[in-house]
């Protein structure tokens, strides 16, 4: 193998490139990234960067010296537009063709958008440029409406409220983050937001964005108008696979892979767009979490080089909202039975365990980092026993 092309130059792509070098690959590595920025950390966009606690330079995943040491070819600020599997070639939007012996797909996801043309003041948050534009707008202390009560929506609502903005969290779900953790944890998250002064509008559909040149509010059922000068649309994301149409790869909810992250001979996928078979859970997963991106990028690179190691991590998610640090391992599927284990030494802290038919499948810590580590060990044992 002489040349590996990695499409996607964020956490998964960077981890893949570093692993290739660490495993002794001495050929050409080409990284293609749609954004003009070198690899940076995305989770702080809605928190530390948005609040002003961090500046953009602190997000860099590696300094320039470390990037140079990879000896890779960087093609930043350019999109890949097609893949010819038979010819082993990726074509870029500038018509450059990149021939490869091995390919790692790590183009991530893109935010879902509302249909139609949006007035100024309506934002999505995926990249650094998005975050900087929103941060600038928050300086004027606008009334903020957040559409979507998942992880991103609740994190942003907490940050905007912490900056002194009037914030309303509008969600179609009955409770925030209920899809991630179920109703019991969702109610606790909702209560913390209410205590901090965030207005919650659950089970509510947004009918229209009001405003011609600049947003003025949201039209809700019953003729109600929710005034807002800044709107964040946080209604989920979709895998960035449009450029792979016609490639012959299976693109059902991402790039479909086997347990080794392989989508086709010599072609692997990693990160948010990879839908792979998890042997521990006995099902297909696609995980949009930062740690998974790095771990899977490394796993894909090792397997491209011939390791044949099944990728079976314990999924990890974290979220900081107000004074609450949420961390979870595993899954919280609908219908799972939730058991709360309070921390006797620290009132207000707890670990929540999720079981399905008696089998431990997930654990969450509410300001309980140490206790969660112990729960993770139990979860790892359960997954190993059932693999």
Short mmCIF file of C-alpha atoms in Angstrom, two decimals, residues 102-378:
data_model
loop_
_atom_site.label_atom_id
_atom_site.label_comp_id
_atom_site.label_asym_id
_atom_site.label_seq_id
_atom_site.Cartn_x
_atom_site.Cartn_y
_atom_site.Cartn_z
CA UNK A 102 -6.59 2.58 1.04
CA UNK A 103 -9.43 4.96 1.92
CA UNK A 104 -10.86 6.07 5.26
CA UNK A 105 -14.18 7.94 5.22
CA UNK A 106 -14.62 10.36 8.11
CA UNK A 107 -16.81 13.19 6.81
CA UNK A 108 -19.02 13.26 9.89
CA UNK A 109 -22.49 14.73 9.92
CA UNK A 110 -24.19 17.97 8.94
CA UNK A 111 -26.92 19.73 10.93
CA UNK A 112 -30.53 19.34 9.93
CA UNK A 113 -32.00 22.63 8.76
CA UNK A 114 -35.51 23.97 8.60
CA UNK A 115 -36.96 24.11 5.09
CA UNK A 116 -36.97 27.38 3.18
CA UNK A 117 -34.90 30.53 3.29
CA UNK A 118 -34.10 31.70 6.82
CA UNK A 119 -33.73 35.35 7.89
CA UNK A 120 -30.58 36.60 9.58
CA UNK A 121 -30.30 35.57 13.21
CA UNK A 122 -31.26 31.93 12.59
CA UNK A 123 -28.26 29.68 13.16
CA UNK A 124 -27.08 26.10 13.16
CA UNK A 125 -24.02 25.02 15.12
CA UNK A 126 -21.62 22.49 13.70
CA UNK A 127 -18.28 24.16 13.00
CA UNK A 128 -15.97 26.79 14.41
CA UNK A 129 -17.17 29.52 12.07
CA UNK A 130 -20.77 28.86 13.15
CA UNK A 131 -19.80 29.14 16.81
CA UNK A 132 -17.86 32.38 16.40
CA UNK A 133 -20.77 34.01 14.55
CA UNK A 134 -23.23 32.97 17.27
CA UNK A 135 -20.90 34.12 20.04
CA UNK A 136 -20.64 37.55 18.46
CA UNK A 137 -24.44 37.77 18.24
CA UNK A 138 -24.88 36.77 21.89
CA UNK A 139 -22.86 39.79 23.01
CA UNK A 140 -25.94 41.98 22.43
CA UNK A 141 -27.94 39.83 24.91
CA UNK A 142 -30.71 38.93 22.45
CA UNK A 143 -33.77 36.96 23.37
CA UNK A 144 -32.82 33.40 22.45
CA UNK A 145 -35.03 30.59 21.21
CA UNK A 146 -33.54 27.12 20.88
CA UNK A 147 -35.39 24.69 18.62
CA UNK A 148 -34.53 21.17 19.74
CA UNK A 149 -34.01 19.78 23.24
CA UNK A 150 -31.33 17.18 22.63
CA UNK A 151 -27.70 17.39 23.74
CA UNK A 152 -26.72 20.40 21.63
CA UNK A 153 -29.91 22.34 22.30
CA UNK A 154 -29.77 21.93 26.06
CA UNK A 155 -26.04 22.71 26.22
CA UNK A 156 -26.46 25.87 24.19
CA UNK A 157 -29.50 26.94 26.23
CA UNK A 158 -27.44 26.59 29.41
CA UNK A 159 -24.55 28.60 27.95
CA UNK A 160 -26.77 31.38 26.62
CA UNK A 161 -28.59 31.62 29.94
CA UNK A 162 -25.24 31.78 31.73
CA UNK A 163 -24.38 34.79 29.57
CA UNK A 164 -27.47 36.58 30.82
CA UNK A 165 -29.76 36.02 27.85
CA UNK A 166 -33.47 35.32 28.10
CA UNK A 167 -33.72 31.75 26.80
CA UNK A 168 -36.60 29.52 25.72
CA UNK A 169 -36.00 25.87 24.91
CA UNK A 170 -38.58 24.59 22.42
CA UNK A 171 -38.72 20.84 21.88
CA UNK A 172 -41.03 18.38 20.21
CA UNK A 173 -40.08 15.86 22.89
CA UNK A 174 -41.85 15.91 26.24
CA UNK A 175 -38.55 16.29 28.12
CA UNK A 176 -35.03 17.45 27.26
CA UNK A 177 -32.54 14.72 26.34
CA UNK A 178 -35.22 12.08 26.82
CA UNK A 179 -34.09 10.31 23.65
CA UNK A 180 -30.61 9.95 25.12
CA UNK A 181 -31.49 9.01 28.71
CA UNK A 182 -35.22 8.48 29.08
CA UNK A 183 -37.95 10.36 30.94
CA UNK A 184 -36.60 10.02 34.48
CA UNK A 185 -33.25 11.68 33.72
CA UNK A 186 -34.95 14.06 31.29
CA UNK A 187 -37.14 15.42 34.08
CA UNK A 188 -34.07 16.10 36.23
CA UNK A 189 -32.43 17.99 33.37
CA UNK A 190 -35.63 19.95 32.80
CA UNK A 191 -35.80 20.88 36.47
CA UNK A 192 -32.22 22.16 36.47
CA UNK A 193 -32.96 24.35 33.46
CA UNK A 194 -36.11 25.71 35.06
CA UNK A 195 -34.18 26.51 38.23
CA UNK A 196 -31.68 28.48 36.15
CA UNK A 197 -34.41 30.51 34.48
CA UNK A 198 -34.70 28.76 31.12
CA UNK A 199 -38.28 28.69 29.86
CA UNK A 200 -39.27 25.25 28.57
CA UNK A 201 -41.83 24.61 25.85
CA UNK A 202 -42.00 20.81 25.56
CA UNK A 203 -44.09 18.87 23.04
CA UNK A 204 -44.23 21.99 20.91
CA UNK A 205 -43.94 22.29 17.14
CA UNK A 206 -42.53 25.40 15.49
CA UNK A 207 -44.80 26.34 12.60
CA UNK A 208 -42.78 29.16 11.10
CA UNK A 209 -39.85 31.50 11.61
CA UNK A 210 -41.06 35.10 11.79
CA UNK A 211 -39.13 38.01 10.31
CA UNK A 212 -38.18 39.25 6.85
CA UNK A 213 -34.58 40.47 6.96
CA UNK A 214 -33.92 39.43 10.58
CA UNK A 215 -35.69 36.93 12.77
CA UNK A 216 -38.27 38.38 15.15
CA UNK A 217 -39.68 35.21 16.65
CA UNK A 218 -41.24 31.78 16.25
CA UNK A 219 -44.84 31.10 15.32
CA UNK A 220 -46.23 28.35 17.52
CA UNK A 221 -49.57 26.48 17.53
CA UNK A 222 -52.60 28.48 18.56
CA UNK A 223 -51.32 31.64 16.91
CA UNK A 224 -48.74 32.32 19.61
CA UNK A 225 -45.57 34.22 18.68
CA UNK A 226 -42.45 33.60 20.76
CA UNK A 227 -40.27 36.73 20.40
CA UNK A 228 -36.60 36.07 19.65
CA UNK A 229 -33.70 37.90 18.05
CA UNK A 230 -31.49 34.80 17.92
CA UNK A 231 -32.64 31.29 17.06
CA UNK A 232 -30.52 28.16 17.21
CA UNK A 233 -31.86 25.24 15.19
CA UNK A 234 -30.65 22.09 16.96
CA UNK A 235 -32.92 19.42 15.53
CA UNK A 236 -30.33 16.74 14.95
CA UNK A 237 -27.96 15.88 12.16
CA UNK A 238 -27.58 13.60 9.16
CA UNK A 239 -24.50 11.73 7.94
CA UNK A 240 -22.51 13.58 5.28
CA UNK A 241 -22.83 10.88 2.65
CA UNK A 242 -24.40 12.73 -0.28
CA UNK A 243 -21.09 12.80 -2.11
CA UNK A 244 -20.97 9.00 -1.93
CA UNK A 245 -24.21 8.51 -3.88
CA UNK A 246 -23.59 6.18 -6.80
CA UNK A 247 -20.42 4.77 -5.27
CA UNK A 248 -21.98 1.40 -4.59
CA UNK A 249 -21.43 1.65 -0.84
CA UNK A 250 -24.35 0.85 1.44
CA UNK A 251 -25.50 4.24 2.78
CA UNK A 252 -28.34 3.26 5.10
CA UNK A 253 -28.09 5.85 7.91
CA UNK A 254 -24.41 6.50 7.28
CA UNK A 255 -21.74 4.32 5.73
CA UNK A 256 -22.58 0.72 6.60
CA UNK A 257 -19.55 -1.23 7.85
CA UNK A 258 -18.78 -4.58 9.37
CA UNK A 259 -17.41 -5.09 12.88
CA UNK A 260 -13.97 -4.06 11.61
CA UNK A 261 -15.20 -0.69 10.24
CA UNK A 262 -14.81 -1.95 6.66
CA UNK A 263 -17.34 -0.73 4.10
CA UNK A 264 -15.69 -2.37 1.07
CA UNK A 265 -12.30 -3.94 0.37
CA UNK A 266 -9.69 -1.34 1.29
CA UNK A 267 -12.36 1.21 2.29
CA UNK A 268 -13.14 1.94 5.94
CA UNK A 269 -15.34 4.44 7.78
CA UNK A 270 -14.98 6.11 11.16
CA UNK A 271 -16.70 8.65 13.36
CA UNK A 272 -20.18 10.12 13.16
CA UNK A 273 -21.02 8.72 9.71
CA UNK A 274 -19.95 5.10 10.37
CA UNK A 275 -22.76 2.59 10.98
CA UNK A 276 -20.99 -0.54 12.14
CA UNK A 277 -21.82 -3.85 13.79
CA UNK A 278 -21.02 -3.75 17.51
CA UNK A 279 -20.35 -7.30 18.66
CA UNK A 280 -20.87 -6.46 22.34
CA UNK A 281 -24.37 -5.08 21.84
CA UNK A 282 -25.24 -7.40 18.96
CA UNK A 283 -26.61 -4.58 16.84
CA UNK A 284 -25.58 -1.86 14.44
CA UNK A 285 -24.57 1.47 15.98
CA UNK A 286 -23.80 4.94 14.65
CA UNK A 287 -22.43 7.18 17.39
CA UNK A 288 -22.06 10.95 17.19
CA UNK A 289 -19.66 11.41 20.08
CA UNK A 290 -16.20 12.95 20.13
CA UNK A 291 -14.40 10.09 21.88
CA UNK A 292 -15.89 7.50 19.56
CA UNK A 293 -14.62 9.47 16.57
CA UNK A 294 -11.01 9.31 17.72
CA UNK A 295 -11.18 5.68 18.84
CA UNK A 296 -12.86 4.54 15.65
CA UNK A 297 -10.47 6.51 13.45
CA UNK A 298 -7.59 4.68 15.10
CA UNK A 299 -9.36 1.31 14.79
CA UNK A 300 -10.13 1.86 11.10
CA UNK A 301 -6.49 2.70 10.41
CA UNK A 302 -5.21 -0.41 12.19
CA UNK A 303 -7.66 -2.62 10.32
CA UNK A 304 -6.76 -1.01 6.99
CA UNK A 305 -3.20 -2.14 7.72
CA UNK A 306 -4.40 -5.69 8.37
CA UNK A 307 -5.06 -5.89 12.12
CA UNK A 308 -8.59 -7.37 11.85
CA UNK A 309 -9.65 -6.17 15.31
CA UNK A 310 -13.38 -5.85 15.91
CA UNK A 311 -14.28 -2.35 17.10
CA UNK A 312 -16.39 -2.78 20.23
CA UNK A 313 -16.02 0.25 22.51
CA UNK A 314 -18.23 1.25 25.38
CA UNK A 315 -20.01 4.33 24.00
CA UNK A 316 -19.25 7.47 26.01
CA UNK A 317 -21.11 10.78 26.13
CA UNK A 318 -20.62 13.84 28.29
CA UNK A 319 -22.43 17.13 28.66
CA UNK A 320 -21.84 20.12 30.94
CA UNK A 321 -24.93 22.20 31.76
CA UNK A 322 -24.85 24.84 34.49
CA UNK A 323 -23.25 23.12 37.49
CA UNK A 324 -24.11 19.61 36.29
CA UNK A 325 -21.59 17.30 34.67
CA UNK A 326 -23.38 14.48 32.89
CA UNK A 327 -21.29 11.52 31.78
CA UNK A 328 -22.60 8.26 30.44
CA UNK A 329 -21.27 4.94 29.23
CA UNK A 330 -23.18 2.49 27.10
CA UNK A 331 -26.74 2.88 25.86
CA UNK A 332 -30.08 3.92 27.33
CA UNK A 333 -32.56 2.26 24.93
CA UNK A 334 -36.31 2.97 25.11
CA UNK A 335 -37.94 0.70 27.65
CA UNK A 336 -34.77 0.26 29.66
CA UNK A 337 -35.20 -0.05 33.42
CA UNK A 338 -33.48 2.81 35.28
CA UNK A 339 -32.08 2.34 38.78
CA UNK A 340 -30.72 5.35 40.71
CA UNK A 341 -27.77 4.76 43.05
CA UNK A 342 -27.24 7.90 45.20
CA UNK A 343 -23.73 8.84 46.29
CA UNK A 344 -23.96 8.56 50.08
CA UNK A 345 -20.88 10.76 50.53
CA UNK A 346 -22.13 13.54 48.25
CA UNK A 347 -25.83 14.45 48.34
CA UNK A 348 -27.20 15.44 44.95
CA UNK A 349 -24.82 13.16 43.08
CA UNK A 350 -25.82 9.80 41.71
CA UNK A 351 -25.24 7.07 39.18
CA UNK A 352 -28.14 5.81 37.08
CA UNK A 353 -27.94 2.26 35.75
CA UNK A 354 -29.93 1.09 32.74
CA UNK A 355 -30.87 -2.56 32.33
CA UNK A 356 -32.72 -4.38 29.58
CA UNK A 357 -34.12 -7.77 30.62
CA UNK A 358 -31.79 -7.70 33.60
CA UNK A 359 -28.68 -7.04 31.51
CA UNK A 360 -26.66 -3.91 32.33
CA UNK A 361 -26.38 -1.83 29.13
CA UNK A 362 -25.74 1.74 30.31
CA UNK A 363 -24.59 3.90 33.21
CA UNK A 364 -24.86 7.65 33.78
CA UNK A 365 -23.17 9.84 36.35
CA UNK A 366 -24.70 13.08 37.61
CA UNK A 367 -21.70 14.94 39.07
CA UNK A 368 -20.40 11.49 40.04
CA UNK A 369 -17.17 10.93 38.14
CA UNK A 370 -15.59 8.48 40.60
CA UNK A 371 -18.69 6.36 41.12
CA UNK A 372 -19.26 6.23 37.36
CA UNK A 373 -15.81 4.71 36.83
CA UNK A 374 -16.84 1.79 39.02
CA UNK A 375 -20.10 1.44 37.11
CA UNK A 376 -18.16 1.42 33.84
CA UNK A 377 -16.17 -1.60 35.03
CA UNK A 378 -19.41 -3.45 35.73
#
